[in-house]
XYZ file of C-alpha atoms in Angstrom:
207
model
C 12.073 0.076 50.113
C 9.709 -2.752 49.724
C 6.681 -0.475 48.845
C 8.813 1.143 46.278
C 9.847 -2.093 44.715
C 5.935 -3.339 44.711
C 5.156 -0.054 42.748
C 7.716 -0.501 40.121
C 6.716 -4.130 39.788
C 3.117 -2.774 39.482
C 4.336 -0.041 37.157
C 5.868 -3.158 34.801
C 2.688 -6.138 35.327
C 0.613 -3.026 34.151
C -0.604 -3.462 30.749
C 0.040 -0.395 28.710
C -3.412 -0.510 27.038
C -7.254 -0.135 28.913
C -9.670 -2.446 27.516
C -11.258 0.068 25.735
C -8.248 0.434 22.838
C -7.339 -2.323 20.278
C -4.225 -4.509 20.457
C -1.477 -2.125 20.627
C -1.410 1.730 19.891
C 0.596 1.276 16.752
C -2.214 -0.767 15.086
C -4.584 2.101 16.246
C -2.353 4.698 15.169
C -1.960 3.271 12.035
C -6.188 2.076 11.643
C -6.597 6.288 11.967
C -3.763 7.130 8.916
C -5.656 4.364 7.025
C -8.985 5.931 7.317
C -8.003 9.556 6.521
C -5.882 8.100 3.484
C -8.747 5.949 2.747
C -11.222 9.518 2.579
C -8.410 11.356 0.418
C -8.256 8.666 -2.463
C -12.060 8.655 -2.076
C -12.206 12.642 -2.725
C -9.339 11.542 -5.704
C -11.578 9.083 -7.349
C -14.783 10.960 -6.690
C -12.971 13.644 -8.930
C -11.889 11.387 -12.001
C -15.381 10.605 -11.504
C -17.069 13.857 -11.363
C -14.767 15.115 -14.479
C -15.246 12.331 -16.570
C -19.147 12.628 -16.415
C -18.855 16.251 -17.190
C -16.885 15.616 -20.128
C -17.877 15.085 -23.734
C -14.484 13.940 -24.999
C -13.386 11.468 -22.052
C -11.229 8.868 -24.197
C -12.260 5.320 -23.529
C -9.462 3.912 -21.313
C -8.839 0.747 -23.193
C -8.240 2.818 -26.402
C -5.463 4.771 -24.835
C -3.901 2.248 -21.435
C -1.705 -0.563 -21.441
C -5.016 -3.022 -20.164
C -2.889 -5.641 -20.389
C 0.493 -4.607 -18.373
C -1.901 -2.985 -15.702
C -4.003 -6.212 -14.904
C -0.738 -7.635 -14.456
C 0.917 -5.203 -12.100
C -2.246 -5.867 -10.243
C -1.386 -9.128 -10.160
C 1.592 -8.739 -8.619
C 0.189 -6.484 -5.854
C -2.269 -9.376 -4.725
C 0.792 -11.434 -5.334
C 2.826 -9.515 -2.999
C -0.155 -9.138 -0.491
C -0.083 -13.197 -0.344
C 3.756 -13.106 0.399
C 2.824 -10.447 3.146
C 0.450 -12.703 5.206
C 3.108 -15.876 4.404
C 5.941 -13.390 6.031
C 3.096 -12.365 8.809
C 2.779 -16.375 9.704
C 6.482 -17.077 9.595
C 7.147 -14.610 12.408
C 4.384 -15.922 14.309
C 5.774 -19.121 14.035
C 9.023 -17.923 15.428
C 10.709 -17.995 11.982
C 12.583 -14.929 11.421
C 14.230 -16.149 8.299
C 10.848 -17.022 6.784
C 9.507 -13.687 7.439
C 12.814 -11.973 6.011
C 12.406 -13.872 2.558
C 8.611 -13.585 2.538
C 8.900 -10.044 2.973
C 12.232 -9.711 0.475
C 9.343 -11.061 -1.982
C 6.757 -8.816 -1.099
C 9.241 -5.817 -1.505
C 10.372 -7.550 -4.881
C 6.700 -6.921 -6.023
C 6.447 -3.508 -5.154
C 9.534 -2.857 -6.749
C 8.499 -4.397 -9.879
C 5.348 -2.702 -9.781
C 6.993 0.410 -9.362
C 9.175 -0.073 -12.646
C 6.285 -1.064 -15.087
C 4.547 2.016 -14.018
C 7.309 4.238 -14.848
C 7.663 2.278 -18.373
C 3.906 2.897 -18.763
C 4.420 7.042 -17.648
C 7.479 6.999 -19.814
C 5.506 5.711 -22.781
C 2.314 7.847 -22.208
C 4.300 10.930 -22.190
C 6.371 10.043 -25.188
C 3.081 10.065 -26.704
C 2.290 13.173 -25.629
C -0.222 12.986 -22.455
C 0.665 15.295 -18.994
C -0.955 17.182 -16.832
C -2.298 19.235 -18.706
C -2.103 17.801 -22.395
C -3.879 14.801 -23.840
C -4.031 14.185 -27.240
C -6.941 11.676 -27.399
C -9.331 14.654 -25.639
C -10.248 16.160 -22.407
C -6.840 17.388 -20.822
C -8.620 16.153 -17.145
C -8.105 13.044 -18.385
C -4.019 13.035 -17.643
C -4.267 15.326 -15.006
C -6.431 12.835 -13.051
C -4.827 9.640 -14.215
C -1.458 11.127 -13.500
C -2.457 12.596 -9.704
C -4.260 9.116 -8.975
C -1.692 7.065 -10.089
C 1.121 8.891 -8.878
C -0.563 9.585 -5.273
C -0.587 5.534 -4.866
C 2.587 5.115 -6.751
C 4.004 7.296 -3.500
C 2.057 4.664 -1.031
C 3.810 1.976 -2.867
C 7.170 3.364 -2.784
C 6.709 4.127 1.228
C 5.630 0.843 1.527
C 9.003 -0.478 0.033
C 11.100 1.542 2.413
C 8.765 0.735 5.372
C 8.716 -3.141 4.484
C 12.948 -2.745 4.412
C 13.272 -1.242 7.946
C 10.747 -4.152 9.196
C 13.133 -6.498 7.539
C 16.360 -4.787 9.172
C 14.716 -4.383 12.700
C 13.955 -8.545 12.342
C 17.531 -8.961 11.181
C 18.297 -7.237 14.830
C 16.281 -9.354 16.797
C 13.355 -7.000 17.358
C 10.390 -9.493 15.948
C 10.144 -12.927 17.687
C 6.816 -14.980 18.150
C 5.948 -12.949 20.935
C 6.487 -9.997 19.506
C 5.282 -9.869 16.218
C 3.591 -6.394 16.342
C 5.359 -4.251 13.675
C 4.770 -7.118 11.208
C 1.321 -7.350 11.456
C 1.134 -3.441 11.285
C 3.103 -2.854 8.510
C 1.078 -5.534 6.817
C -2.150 -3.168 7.690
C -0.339 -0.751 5.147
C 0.515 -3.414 2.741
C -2.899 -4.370 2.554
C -4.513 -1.317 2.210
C -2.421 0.160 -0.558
C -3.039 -3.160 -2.366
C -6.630 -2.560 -2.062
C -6.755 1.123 -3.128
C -5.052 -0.050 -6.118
C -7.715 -2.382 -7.228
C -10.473 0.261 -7.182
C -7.525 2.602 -8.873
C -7.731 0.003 -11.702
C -11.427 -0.535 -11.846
C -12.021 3.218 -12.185
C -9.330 4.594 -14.272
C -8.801 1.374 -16.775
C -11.779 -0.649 -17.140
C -14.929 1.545 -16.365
């Protein structure tokens, strides 16, 4: 009985990680989606690139884009990444309310990013741009804009629900300053799609 009871004690002080992995297997799990998202918005934007060269009627983006209501959606994202690392510290701090509102904040952000992009879709269609129509010249042009945009539209939107369920699994007790794993991983997302957006805007609006 006592041998058994020193191998399940064993079985718990073990540490479920070797030193050869990161932190946790959630963070590496989640480092690997990163990465091969990270290579398909590269093949995306290598694309918008490719057809743009090859085109003799690309319109100039700032003739034809909302400049203006994009750089500030941007702003919000870097906003909402700010609020992110704020809701990040609370929990570390042992401040589960802090990390709820920081994170209601970031969520707000993505939400309103989310709703000026379907204004700006909305209005871009009304005027006659899709997938395969553009009325300002190449008909790549909306087909790319509209697959690039929409592809991290998606990441934001799955961000927002992902964000939520970290924010109900707090409200249950499941994040203390011990255990503040989930945060920092869903932050890894929050992050990244913030960042894939700013080279989204510096391709498709001001190059």
């Amino acid at each position: 009985m006592n041998e058994a009871a020193t191998l399940r004690h064993a079985a718990i002080a073990e540490p479920a990680e070797s030193p050869l992995t990161p932190e946790s297997w959630g963070k590496l799990g989640m480092w690997i989606f990163l990465a091969g998202d990270a290579m398909t918005f590269g093949a995306l934007l290598a694309a918008y690139g490719a057809s743009r060269y090859g085109s003799i009627d690309w319109p100039h983006p700032a003739d034809v884009l909302g400049i203006g209501l994009t750089a500030f959606m941007t702003f919000l994202l870097i906003c909402s990444s700010v609020t992110m690392v704020q809701g990040l510290a609370a929990i570390q701090r042992g401040d589960r309310r802090g990390m709820r509102n920081f994170l209601l904040l970031t969520i707000l952000g993505g939400s309103l990013f989310l709703g000026m992009q379907a204004y700006e879709w909305t209005h871009l269609i009304n005027e006659g741009m899709g997938l395969t129509s553009n009325p300002w010249g190449a008909s790549l042009f909306g087909t790319t804009f509209f697959v690039l945009t929409g592809f991290h539209g998606c990441h934001v939107f799955g961000g927002v629900v992902y964000l939520s369920c970290v924010i109900a699994q707090g409200e249950l007790g499941h994040f203390s300053a011990e255990n503040y794993r989930g945060v920092e991983i869903a932050g890894l997302y929050w992050h990244f799609v913030d960042l894939v957006w700013i080279l989204v805007f510096t391709f498709v609006y001001l190059l």
